[in-house]
mmCIF file of C-alpha atoms in Angstrom:
data_model
loop_
_atom_site.group_PDB
_atom_site.id
_atom_site.type_symbol
_atom_site.label_atom_id
_atom_site.label_comp_id
_atom_site.label_asym_id
_atom_site.label_seq_id
_atom_site.Cartn_x
_atom_site.Cartn_y
_atom_site.Cartn_z
ATOM 1 C CA MET A 1 6.548 -3.748 3.251
ATOM 2 C CA LEU A 2 4.785 -2.249 6.183
ATOM 3 C CA PHE A 3 2.567 0.139 4.337
ATOM 4 C CA GLY A 4 2.265 2.230 1.344
ATOM 5 C CA GLY A 5 0.107 4.599 -0.700
ATOM 6 C CA THR A 6 -0.802 8.228 -0.352
ATOM 7 C CA MET A 7 -2.823 10.184 2.133
ATOM 8 C CA PRO A 8 -6.593 10.254 1.583
ATOM 9 C CA THR A 9 -7.829 13.118 -0.513
ATOM 10 C CA PHE A 10 -9.881 14.562 2.304
ATOM 11 C CA MET A 11 -6.659 15.636 3.966
ATOM 12 C CA ALA A 12 -6.502 18.426 1.453
ATOM 13 C CA GLY A 13 -9.530 19.969 3.154
ATOM 14 C CA ARG A 14 -7.167 21.900 5.421
ATOM 15 C CA HIS A 15 -6.189 24.202 2.548
ATOM 16 C CA PRO A 16 -8.714 26.957 1.655
ATOM 17 C CA LEU A 17 -8.193 26.382 -2.089
ATOM 18 C CA SER A 18 -8.117 22.604 -2.011
ATOM 19 C CA PRO A 19 -10.307 20.518 -4.373
ATOM 20 C CA GLY A 20 -12.436 19.489 -1.385
ATOM 21 C CA ASN A 21 -13.136 23.068 -0.423
ATOM 22 C CA ARG A 22 -13.937 24.008 -4.006
ATOM 23 C CA ALA A 23 -16.337 21.076 -4.361
ATOM 24 C CA GLY A 24 -18.175 21.907 -1.133
ATOM 25 C CA ILE A 25 -18.484 25.615 -1.865
ATOM 26 C CA GLY A 26 -19.394 24.956 -5.471
ATOM 27 C CA ALA A 27 -22.246 22.627 -4.512
ATOM 28 C CA ALA A 28 -23.521 25.132 -1.917
ATOM 29 C CA LEU A 29 -23.466 28.015 -4.441
ATOM 30 C CA VAL A 30 -25.324 25.945 -7.008
ATOM 31 C CA LEU A 31 -28.017 25.202 -4.429
ATOM 32 C CA LEU A 32 -28.253 28.889 -3.504
ATOM 33 C CA ALA A 33 -28.605 29.813 -7.169
ATOM 34 C CA ILE A 34 -31.349 27.206 -7.771
ATOM 35 C CA VAL A 35 -33.355 28.206 -4.686
ATOM 36 C CA SER A 36 -33.033 31.887 -5.555
ATOM 37 C CA ALA A 37 -34.212 31.299 -9.102
ATOM 38 C CA VAL A 38 -37.210 29.275 -7.964
ATOM 39 C CA GLU A 39 -38.092 31.800 -5.271
ATOM 40 C CA LEU A 40 -37.946 34.694 -7.753
ATOM 41 C CA ALA A 41 -40.128 32.730 -10.199
ATOM 42 C CA GLU A 42 -42.743 32.056 -7.514
ATOM 43 C CA ARG A 43 -42.940 35.592 -6.118
ATOM 44 C CA PRO A 44 -44.579 36.852 -3.980
ATOM 45 C CA GLY A 45 -43.795 34.421 -1.152
ATOM 46 C CA VAL A 46 -41.088 32.730 0.916
ATOM 47 C CA ASP A 47 -41.981 29.109 0.255
ATOM 48 C CA TYR A 48 -38.439 27.947 -0.488
ATOM 49 C CA VAL A 49 -36.348 29.958 1.944
ATOM 50 C CA GLY A 50 -36.079 26.985 4.301
ATOM 51 C CA LEU A 51 -34.196 25.044 1.609
ATOM 52 C CA LEU A 52 -31.279 27.479 1.996
ATOM 53 C CA ALA A 53 -30.406 25.608 5.238
ATOM 54 C CA ALA A 54 -29.001 22.782 3.091
ATOM 55 C CA ALA A 55 -26.284 25.030 1.689
ATOM 56 C CA PRO A 56 -23.974 25.063 4.761
ATOM 57 C CA PHE A 57 -24.450 21.319 5.156
ATOM 58 C CA LEU A 58 -23.320 20.758 1.577
ATOM 59 C CA ALA A 59 -20.258 22.881 2.207
ATOM 60 C CA ALA A 60 -19.524 21.032 5.444
ATOM 61 C CA VAL A 61 -19.038 17.728 3.632
ATOM 62 C CA PHE A 62 -15.678 18.855 2.266
ATOM 63 C CA ALA A 63 -14.874 22.458 3.235
ATOM 64 C CA VAL A 64 -13.209 23.844 6.372
ATOM 65 C CA TRP A 65 -15.421 25.404 9.001
ATOM 66 C CA GLN A 66 -14.505 28.987 8.054
ATOM 67 C CA LEU A 67 -15.887 28.493 4.543
ATOM 68 C CA VAL A 68 -18.929 26.680 5.918
ATOM 69 C CA LEU A 69 -19.631 29.646 8.168
ATOM 70 C CA GLY A 70 -19.211 32.011 5.219
ATOM 71 C CA THR A 71 -21.625 29.925 3.167
ATOM 72 C CA GLY A 72 -24.166 30.057 5.981
ATOM 73 C CA VAL A 73 -23.855 33.825 6.279
ATOM 74 C CA LEU A 74 -24.424 34.150 2.541
ATOM 75 C CA ALA A 75 -27.437 31.852 2.681
ATOM 76 C CA THR A 76 -28.836 33.862 5.608
ATOM 77 C CA ALA A 77 -28.356 37.104 3.685
ATOM 78 C CA VAL A 78 -30.136 35.706 0.637
ATOM 79 C CA GLY A 79 -32.960 34.429 2.789
ATOM 80 C CA ALA A 80 -33.259 37.763 4.588
ATOM 81 C CA ALA A 81 -33.566 39.537 1.248
ATOM 82 C CA PHE A 82 -36.449 37.297 0.196
ATOM 83 C CA VAL A 83 -38.166 37.740 3.572
ATOM 84 C CA GLY A 84 -37.859 41.498 3.229
ATOM 85 C CA MET A 85 -39.566 41.367 -0.191
ATOM 86 C CA ALA A 86 -42.321 39.035 0.973
ATOM 87 C CA PRO A 87 -45.875 40.209 1.785
ATOM 88 C CA ALA A 88 -46.423 41.164 5.449
ATOM 89 C CA ASP A 89 -48.597 38.126 6.170
ATOM 90 C CA GLN A 90 -45.786 35.764 5.123
ATOM 91 C CA ARG A 91 -42.878 37.425 6.900
ATOM 92 C CA LEU A 92 -43.384 35.544 10.183
ATOM 93 C CA ALA A 93 -43.090 32.198 8.389
ATOM 94 C CA GLY A 94 -40.127 33.566 6.496
ATOM 95 C CA LEU A 95 -38.386 34.629 9.710
ATOM 96 C CA ILE A 96 -38.900 31.159 11.201
ATOM 97 C CA ASN A 97 -37.302 29.604 8.094
ATOM 98 C CA LEU A 98 -34.500 32.130 8.362
ATOM 99 C CA MET A 99 -33.835 31.102 11.944
ATOM 100 C CA GLY A 100 -33.590 27.527 10.675
ATOM 101 C CA VAL A 101 -30.879 28.622 8.190
ATOM 102 C CA VAL A 102 -28.932 30.279 11.057
ATOM 103 C CA LEU A 103 -29.231 27.159 13.225
ATOM 104 C CA ALA A 104 -28.184 24.938 10.310
ATOM 105 C CA THR A 105 -25.134 27.127 9.756
ATOM 106 C CA GLY A 106 -24.004 26.666 13.359
ATOM 107 C CA VAL A 107 -24.510 22.885 13.267
ATOM 108 C CA ALA A 108 -22.741 22.549 9.945
ATOM 109 C CA ALA A 109 -19.776 24.659 11.097
ATOM 110 C CA ALA A 110 -19.469 22.539 14.238
ATOM 111 C CA GLY A 111 -19.539 19.375 12.198
ATOM 112 C CA ALA A 112 -16.886 20.690 9.828
ATOM 113 C CA THR A 113 -14.706 21.547 12.823
ATOM 114 C CA ILE A 114 -14.938 18.032 14.172
ATOM 115 C CA ARG A 115 -14.219 16.516 10.755
ATOM 116 C CA GLN A 116 -11.255 18.810 10.300
ATOM 117 C CA ARG A 117 -9.758 17.854 13.665
ATOM 118 C CA GLN A 118 -10.190 14.160 12.910
ATOM 119 C CA ALA A 119 -8.479 14.662 9.533
ATOM 120 C CA GLU A 120 -5.558 16.350 11.253
ATOM 121 C CA LYS A 121 -5.214 13.474 13.705
ATOM 122 C CA ILE A 122 -5.249 10.948 10.887
ATOM 123 C CA ALA A 123 -2.658 12.957 8.976
ATOM 124 C CA GLU A 124 -0.411 12.906 12.034
ATOM 125 C CA LEU A 125 -0.859 9.159 12.442
ATOM 126 C CA LEU A 126 0.042 8.594 8.815
ATOM 127 C CA ARG A 127 3.138 10.755 9.236
ATOM 128 C CA LEU A 128 4.209 8.691 12.242
ATOM 129 C CA ALA A 129 3.504 5.485 10.274
ATOM 130 C CA ALA A 130 5.762 6.741 7.499
ATOM 131 C CA VAL A 131 8.533 7.346 10.000
ATOM 132 C CA ALA A 132 8.051 3.853 11.447
ATOM 133 C CA GLN A 133 8.178 2.372 7.954
ATOM 134 C CA GLN A 134 11.438 4.088 7.143
ATOM 135 C CA ALA A 135 12.958 2.997 10.427
ATOM 136 C CA VAL A 136 11.931 -0.674 10.050
ATOM 137 C CA LEU A 137 11.970 -1.349 6.303
ATOM 138 C CA ARG A 138 15.002 0.208 4.687
ATOM 139 C CA PRO A 139 15.460 0.656 0.914
ATOM 140 C CA ILE A 140 17.441 -2.135 -0.766
ATOM 141 C CA GLY A 141 19.740 -2.188 -3.804
ATOM 142 C CA PRO A 142 20.505 -1.261 -6.406
ATOM 143 C CA GLN A 143 23.598 -3.489 -6.069
ATOM 144 C CA VAL A 144 24.311 -5.999 -3.320
ATOM 145 C CA GLY A 145 27.407 -8.080 -3.996
ATOM 146 C CA ALA A 146 27.106 -9.750 -7.374
ATOM 147 C CA LEU A 147 23.362 -9.143 -7.461
ATOM 148 C CA ALA A 148 21.378 -6.243 -8.838
ATOM 149 C CA VAL A 149 18.469 -5.892 -6.424
ATOM 150 C CA ALA A 150 15.195 -3.967 -6.503
ATOM 151 C CA GLY A 151 12.325 -4.006 -4.034
ATOM 152 C CA ARG A 152 8.774 -2.754 -4.564
ATOM 153 C CA TYR A 153 5.626 -2.570 -2.483
ATOM 154 C CA ILE A 154 2.128 -2.395 -3.925
ATOM 155 C CA SER A 155 -0.566 -1.263 -1.519
ATOM 156 C CA ALA A 156 -4.056 -2.774 -1.655
ATOM 157 C CA THR A 157 -5.594 0.626 -0.808
ATOM 158 C CA ALA A 158 -5.135 4.206 -1.921
ATOM 159 C CA ALA A 159 -4.585 5.269 1.687
ATOM 160 C CA ALA A 160 -1.445 4.260 3.557
ATOM 161 C CA ASP A 161 -2.190 0.802 4.999
ATOM 162 C CA ILE A 162 0.003 -0.706 7.667
ATOM 163 C CA GLY A 163 0.719 -4.378 7.086
ATOM 164 C CA GLY A 164 3.305 -7.046 7.745
ATOM 165 C CA ASP A 165 5.090 -7.593 4.428
ATOM 166 C CA LEU A 166 8.884 -7.397 4.863
ATOM 167 C CA TYR A 167 12.135 -7.818 2.950
ATOM 168 C CA GLU A 168 15.843 -7.172 3.332
ATOM 169 C CA ALA A 169 19.053 -7.784 1.354
ATOM 170 C CA LEU A 170 22.486 -7.888 3.035
ATOM 171 C CA ASN A 171 26.018 -8.490 1.804
ATOM 172 C CA THR A 172 27.484 -10.727 4.529
ATOM 173 C CA PRO A 173 30.737 -12.677 4.967
ATOM 174 C CA TYR A 174 28.735 -15.762 3.893
ATOM 175 C CA GLY A 175 27.433 -14.182 0.663
ATOM 176 C CA VAL A 176 24.471 -12.064 -0.290
ATOM 177 C CA ARG A 177 21.477 -12.972 1.853
ATOM 178 C CA ILE A 178 17.889 -11.906 1.229
ATOM 179 C CA ILE A 179 14.704 -12.462 3.173
ATOM 180 C CA ILE A 180 11.095 -11.878 2.146
ATOM 181 C CA GLY A 181 8.256 -12.535 4.534
ATOM 182 C CA ASP A 182 4.644 -11.922 5.353
ATOM 183 C CA VAL A 183 3.269 -11.532 8.864
ATOM 184 C CA ARG A 184 -0.184 -12.879 9.489
ATOM 185 C CA GLY A 185 -2.609 -9.986 9.974
ATOM 186 C CA LYS A 186 -2.305 -6.228 9.718
ATOM 187 C CA GLY A 187 -2.059 -3.173 11.912
ATOM 188 C CA LEU A 188 0.339 -2.321 14.688
ATOM 189 C CA ASP A 189 0.736 -5.935 15.851
ATOM 190 C CA ALA A 190 1.919 -6.881 12.335
ATOM 191 C CA VAL A 191 4.301 -3.934 12.294
ATOM 192 C CA ARG A 192 5.721 -4.957 15.658
ATOM 193 C CA LEU A 193 6.298 -8.555 14.577
ATOM 194 C CA ALA A 194 7.769 -7.504 11.241
ATOM 195 C CA SER A 195 10.261 -5.248 13.059
ATOM 196 C CA ILE A 196 11.201 -8.156 15.354
ATOM 197 C CA VAL A 197 11.829 -10.481 12.400
ATOM 198 C CA LEU A 198 13.874 -7.896 10.494
ATOM 199 C CA GLY A 199 15.860 -6.938 13.597
ATOM 200 C CA SER A 200 16.716 -10.559 14.297
ATOM 201 C CA TYR A 201 17.516 -11.233 10.645
ATOM 202 C CA ARG A 202 19.893 -8.284 10.400
ATOM 203 C CA HIS A 203 21.820 -9.754 13.317
ATOM 204 C CA VAL A 204 21.872 -13.479 12.550
ATOM 205 C CA ALA A 205 22.592 -12.965 8.827
ATOM 206 C CA TYR A 206 26.104 -11.890 9.816
ATOM 207 C CA GLU A 207 26.550 -14.493 12.565
ATOM 208 C CA ARG A 208 25.238 -17.810 11.230
ATOM 209 C CA ALA A 209 27.154 -19.777 8.622
ATOM 210 C CA ASP A 210 24.099 -21.531 7.153
ATOM 211 C CA LEU A 211 20.482 -20.675 6.474
ATOM 212 C CA LYS A 212 19.075 -23.508 8.611
ATOM 213 C CA SER A 213 20.626 -22.025 11.722
ATOM 214 C CA MET A 214 19.222 -18.640 10.757
ATOM 215 C CA VAL A 215 15.740 -20.175 10.468
ATOM 216 C CA GLN A 216 16.016 -21.615 13.966
ATOM 217 C CA ASP A 217 17.017 -18.237 15.378
ATOM 218 C CA LEU A 218 14.220 -16.435 13.572
ATOM 219 C CA ASP A 219 11.686 -19.059 14.641
ATOM 220 C CA ARG A 220 12.613 -18.560 18.292
ATOM 221 C CA ALA A 221 12.339 -14.800 17.922
ATOM 222 C CA VAL A 222 8.845 -15.152 16.417
ATOM 223 C CA ALA A 223 7.708 -17.735 18.981
ATOM 224 C CA ARG A 224 8.669 -15.467 21.870
ATOM 225 C CA SER A 225 6.653 -12.603 20.438
ATOM 226 C CA VAL A 226 3.376 -14.018 19.084
ATOM 227 C CA GLY A 227 0.231 -15.828 20.173
ATOM 228 C CA ASP A 228 -0.745 -19.372 19.306
ATOM 229 C CA GLU A 229 -2.356 -18.374 15.992
ATOM 230 C CA ASP A 230 0.274 -15.891 14.775
ATOM 231 C CA PHE A 231 3.046 -16.769 12.394
ATOM 232 C CA VAL A 232 5.333 -15.421 9.673
ATOM 233 C CA THR A 233 5.844 -17.027 6.257
ATOM 234 C CA ALA A 234 9.316 -16.413 4.927
ATOM 235 C CA ALA A 235 11.817 -17.398 2.242
ATOM 236 C CA LEU A 236 15.546 -16.976 2.805
ATOM 237 C CA VAL A 237 17.914 -16.794 -0.151
ATOM 238 C CA GLU A 238 21.739 -16.898 -0.196
ATOM 239 C CA GLU A 239 23.986 -16.277 -3.205
ATOM 240 C CA ARG A 240 27.577 -17.342 -2.678
ATOM 241 C CA GLY A 241 30.017 -17.643 -5.594
ATOM 242 C CA GLY A 242 27.228 -18.186 -8.124
ATOM 243 C CA THR A 243 25.479 -20.843 -5.997
ATOM 244 C CA LEU A 244 21.896 -20.048 -4.960
ATOM 245 C CA THR A 245 20.537 -21.600 -1.772
ATOM 246 C CA ILE A 246 16.904 -21.202 -0.758
ATOM 247 C CA VAL A 247 15.012 -22.295 2.369
ATOM 248 C CA ASN A 248 11.297 -21.842 2.531
ATOM 249 C CA CYS A 249 9.045 -21.544 5.572
ATOM 250 C CA GLY A 250 5.502 -21.748 4.215
ATOM 251 C CA HIS A 251 6.083 -18.937 1.705
ATOM 252 C CA PRO A 252 5.300 -18.799 -2.037
ATOM 253 C CA ALA A 253 8.139 -20.343 -4.044
ATOM 254 C CA PRO A 254 10.455 -17.858 -5.812
ATOM 255 C CA LEU A 255 10.507 -17.825 -9.596
ATOM 256 C CA LEU A 256 13.783 -18.276 -11.511
ATOM 257 C CA LEU A 257 13.833 -16.542 -14.896
ATOM 258 C CA ARG A 258 16.418 -18.020 -17.249
ATOM 259 C CA ARG A 259 16.690 -17.623 -21.010
ATOM 260 C CA GLY A 260 12.939 -16.929 -21.419
ATOM 261 C CA GLN A 261 11.797 -19.709 -19.091
ATOM 262 C CA VAL A 262 10.148 -19.323 -15.680
ATOM 263 C CA ILE A 263 11.042 -22.031 -13.137
ATOM 264 C CA PRO A 264 9.268 -22.185 -9.770
ATOM 265 C CA LEU A 265 11.898 -23.066 -7.144
ATOM 266 C CA GLU A 266 9.756 -25.253 -4.932
ATOM 267 C CA PRO A 267 11.383 -26.538 -1.741
ATOM 268 C CA PRO A 268 12.413 -30.220 -1.555
ATOM 269 C CA ALA A 269 9.932 -30.656 1.325
ATOM 270 C CA PRO A 270 7.233 -28.328 2.713
ATOM 271 C CA ALA A 271 7.900 -26.583 6.019
ATOM 272 C CA PRO A 272 5.579 -24.565 8.280
ATOM 273 C CA PRO A 273 5.946 -20.815 8.848
ATOM 274 C CA LEU A 274 8.186 -19.228 11.430
ATOM 275 C CA GLY A 275 6.657 -19.646 14.873
ATOM 276 C CA PHE A 276 5.805 -23.315 14.239
ATOM 277 C CA MET A 277 9.322 -24.770 14.541
ATOM 278 C CA PRO A 278 9.958 -25.380 10.826
ATOM 279 C CA GLU A 279 12.401 -28.083 9.774
ATOM 280 C CA VAL A 280 13.628 -26.783 6.442
ATOM 281 C CA LYS A 281 15.441 -28.459 3.583
ATOM 282 C CA ALA A 282 17.525 -26.315 1.293
ATOM 283 C CA ARG A 283 17.175 -26.118 -2.451
ATOM 284 C CA VAL A 284 20.427 -25.364 -4.286
ATOM 285 C CA GLU A 285 20.760 -24.035 -7.826
ATOM 286 C CA ARG A 286 23.760 -22.965 -9.882
ATOM 287 C CA LEU A 287 23.225 -19.485 -11.278
ATOM 288 C CA GLU A 288 24.081 -18.305 -14.774
ATOM 289 C CA PRO A 289 24.954 -14.692 -15.640
ATOM 290 C CA GLY A 290 21.723 -12.855 -16.482
ATOM 291 C CA ASP A 291 19.509 -15.095 -14.336
ATOM 292 C CA ARG A 292 16.770 -13.240 -12.492
ATOM 293 C CA LEU A 293 14.920 -14.327 -9.385
ATOM 294 C CA LEU A 294 11.522 -12.992 -8.295
ATOM 295 C CA LEU A 295 10.558 -13.103 -4.623
ATOM 296 C CA PHE A 296 7.020 -12.143 -3.689
ATOM 297 C CA THR A 297 4.369 -12.317 -0.977
ATOM 298 C CA ASP A 298 1.060 -14.142 -1.346
ATOM 299 C CA GLY A 299 -0.808 -11.018 -2.377
ATOM 300 C CA LEU A 300 0.525 -11.610 -5.882
ATOM 301 C CA GLY A 301 -0.873 -15.126 -5.983
ATOM 302 C CA GLU A 302 -4.258 -13.893 -4.699
ATOM 303 C CA ALA A 303 -4.647 -11.081 -7.232
ATOM 304 C CA ARG A 304 -7.576 -11.890 -9.501
ATOM 305 C CA ARG A 305 -10.410 -10.421 -11.559
ATOM 306 C CA ASP A 306 -13.743 -12.154 -12.131
ATOM 307 C CA GLY A 307 -12.371 -15.210 -10.319
ATOM 308 C CA GLU A 308 -9.354 -15.529 -12.617
ATOM 309 C CA PHE A 309 -5.951 -15.241 -10.988
ATOM 310 C CA PHE A 310 -3.158 -13.123 -12.412
ATOM 311 C CA PRO A 311 -1.030 -15.422 -14.639
ATOM 312 C CA THR A 312 2.263 -14.694 -12.905
ATOM 313 C CA ALA A 313 4.239 -17.634 -14.264
ATOM 314 C CA ASP A 314 2.969 -17.147 -17.824
ATOM 315 C CA ARG A 315 3.788 -13.424 -17.992
ATOM 316 C CA ALA A 316 6.746 -13.124 -15.617
ATOM 317 C CA TRP A 317 9.554 -13.465 -18.156
ATOM 318 C CA ARG A 318 8.008 -10.902 -20.517
ATOM 319 C CA LEU A 319 7.345 -8.354 -17.785
ATOM 320 C CA LEU A 320 10.522 -8.809 -15.764
ATOM 321 C CA GLY A 321 13.133 -9.436 -18.460
ATOM 322 C CA HIS A 322 13.777 -5.950 -19.749
ATOM 323 C CA GLY A 323 15.952 -3.070 -18.624
ATOM 324 C CA THR A 324 17.053 -2.993 -15.019
ATOM 325 C CA VAL A 325 15.464 -4.999 -12.233
ATOM 326 C CA GLY A 326 13.679 -1.831 -11.196
ATOM 327 C CA ASP A 327 12.211 -1.534 -14.670
ATOM 328 C CA GLY A 328 11.007 -5.104 -14.500
ATOM 329 C CA LEU A 329 9.173 -4.573 -11.218
ATOM 330 C CA ALA A 330 7.580 -1.402 -12.554
ATOM 331 C CA SER A 331 6.243 -3.373 -15.550
ATOM 332 C CA LEU A 332 4.923 -6.131 -13.309
ATOM 333 C CA GLU A 333 3.108 -3.624 -11.091
ATOM 334 C CA THR A 334 1.529 -1.901 -14.090
ATOM 335 C CA ALA A 335 0.315 -5.199 -15.555
ATOM 336 C CA LEU A 336 -0.940 -6.409 -12.198
ATOM 337 C CA VAL A 337 -2.912 -3.259 -11.347
ATOM 338 C CA ASP A 338 -4.403 -3.267 -14.818
ATOM 339 C CA TRP A 339 -5.409 -6.918 -14.427
ATOM 340 C CA VAL A 340 -7.361 -6.301 -11.196
ATOM 341 C CA HIS A 341 -8.703 -2.938 -12.384
ATOM 342 C CA GLY A 342 -6.928 -1.234 -9.498
ATOM 343 C CA ARG A 343 -8.551 -3.384 -6.800
ATOM 344 C CA LEU A 344 -6.091 -5.583 -4.944
ATOM 345 C CA GLU A 345 -7.228 -7.798 -2.085
ATOM 346 C CA ASP A 346 -3.894 -7.763 -0.242
ATOM 347 C CA ASP A 347 -0.667 -5.801 -0.104
ATOM 348 C CA ILE A 348 2.219 -7.216 -2.199
ATOM 349 C CA ALA A 349 5.941 -7.079 -1.569
ATOM 350 C CA LEU A 350 8.238 -7.814 -4.512
ATOM 351 C CA VAL A 351 12.009 -8.328 -4.772
ATOM 352 C CA LEU A 352 13.729 -8.935 -8.081
ATOM 353 C CA LEU A 353 17.374 -10.073 -8.258
ATOM 354 C CA GLU A 354 19.748 -10.416 -11.194
ATOM 355 C CA TYR A 355 23.011 -12.344 -11.071
ATOM 356 C CA ALA A 356 25.737 -10.348 -12.835
ATOM 357 C CA GLY A 357 28.294 -13.151 -13.033
ATOM 358 C CA PRO A 358 31.218 -14.580 -11.044
ATOM 359 C CA ASP A 359 33.244 -11.378 -11.241
ATOM 360 C CA GLY A 360 30.710 -9.594 -9.096
ATOM 361 C CA GLY A 361 30.707 -6.604 -11.446
ATOM 362 C CA ALA A 362 27.898 -4.243 -12.118
ATOM 363 C CA ALA A 363 24.617 -5.769 -13.253
ATOM 364 C CA VAL A 364 23.942 -5.606 -16.960
ATOM 365 C CA SER A 365 20.951 -3.507 -18.022
ATOM 366 C CA VAL A 366 19.569 -6.304 -20.182
ATOM 367 C CA PRO A 367 19.791 -10.003 -19.233
ATOM 368 C CA SER A 368 21.445 -12.569 -21.519
ATOM 369 C CA TRP A 369 18.042 -13.688 -22.717
ATOM 370 C CA GLU A 370 15.838 -11.147 -24.482
ATOM 371 C CA VAL A 371 12.130 -10.479 -24.398
ATOM 372 C CA GLY A 372 10.551 -12.463 -27.201
ATOM 373 C CA ALA A 373 13.306 -15.016 -27.405
ATOM 374 C CA ALA A 374 10.961 -17.771 -26.353
ATOM 375 C CA GLY A 375 7.501 -18.498 -27.664
ATOM 376 C CA SER A 376 4.695 -16.266 -26.434
#
């Protein structure tokens, strides 16, 4: 998928009652209270009035400029009260400190204004990125031909992160055809190349009678659009009458889940990614009703904690074999995020398929094999 996640929490700073505003104002008020208490305890004198200048800066870290300005006015008023109560010989020093509070208020309000404008620009960029994602990467499933299909994207960051993971599932005259791929790199260049691959795939999937011809078309589309070091790994899958055909262009091998077993469907011979003129050899399998197939990008294989990789093959049939295919992907994501303690190194695209049987009817909610049927 191209990107995912939620907007950063600082975007909420635009709302007067947002958590960011409350945190900034709360910290500033605590500082004002502490300085006031110390100043009252040390009377007579204005030794700590200058510390009030920190209050608007604390507010400016999170709050909008209006609240920063209000905090500065309050700090100035508190400081003026202490200056007024100070002995005559200390009032000049107090007034100088008070001028520092006023100057700090102006600087902090200006900084908050700049931060707020930058946050608004980022929010607009994220909105445009979401529109681009929806235009390029369409939702798939829940039923495509004789296959129940679910797709899921797991972002490596909490903020929306644009990347080059892609997938698509189409019901064509030649059977159900699915692609999953991963563009090298991130950012707008990855988005552009992912859109090119998906656009070409959505055309040739209906025009080419075999997957090898599709690979050649996609390879030419990538080669025309990238530099010497750019490429796209991809796996293309076709289900036709219960026969599964897979061609692999430098992509992680799909996993076939059958009666409690997990079978990596490695290609007969390795082939380079799209963009490097791959010569692919197809792998053909006969499907059984209830079979599930997991397609994924390399972020899943790279997920690790303390140097230990997530045991995908060992845990796949337990996590993916219950409920609908959507339920299975949700379980896999939960286990994966827990494994890495919420810190992924790369985005992950997942597609889970289930073969309903030769009648092409609706997918069963539970596959023919059950969780726990095989040894743990």
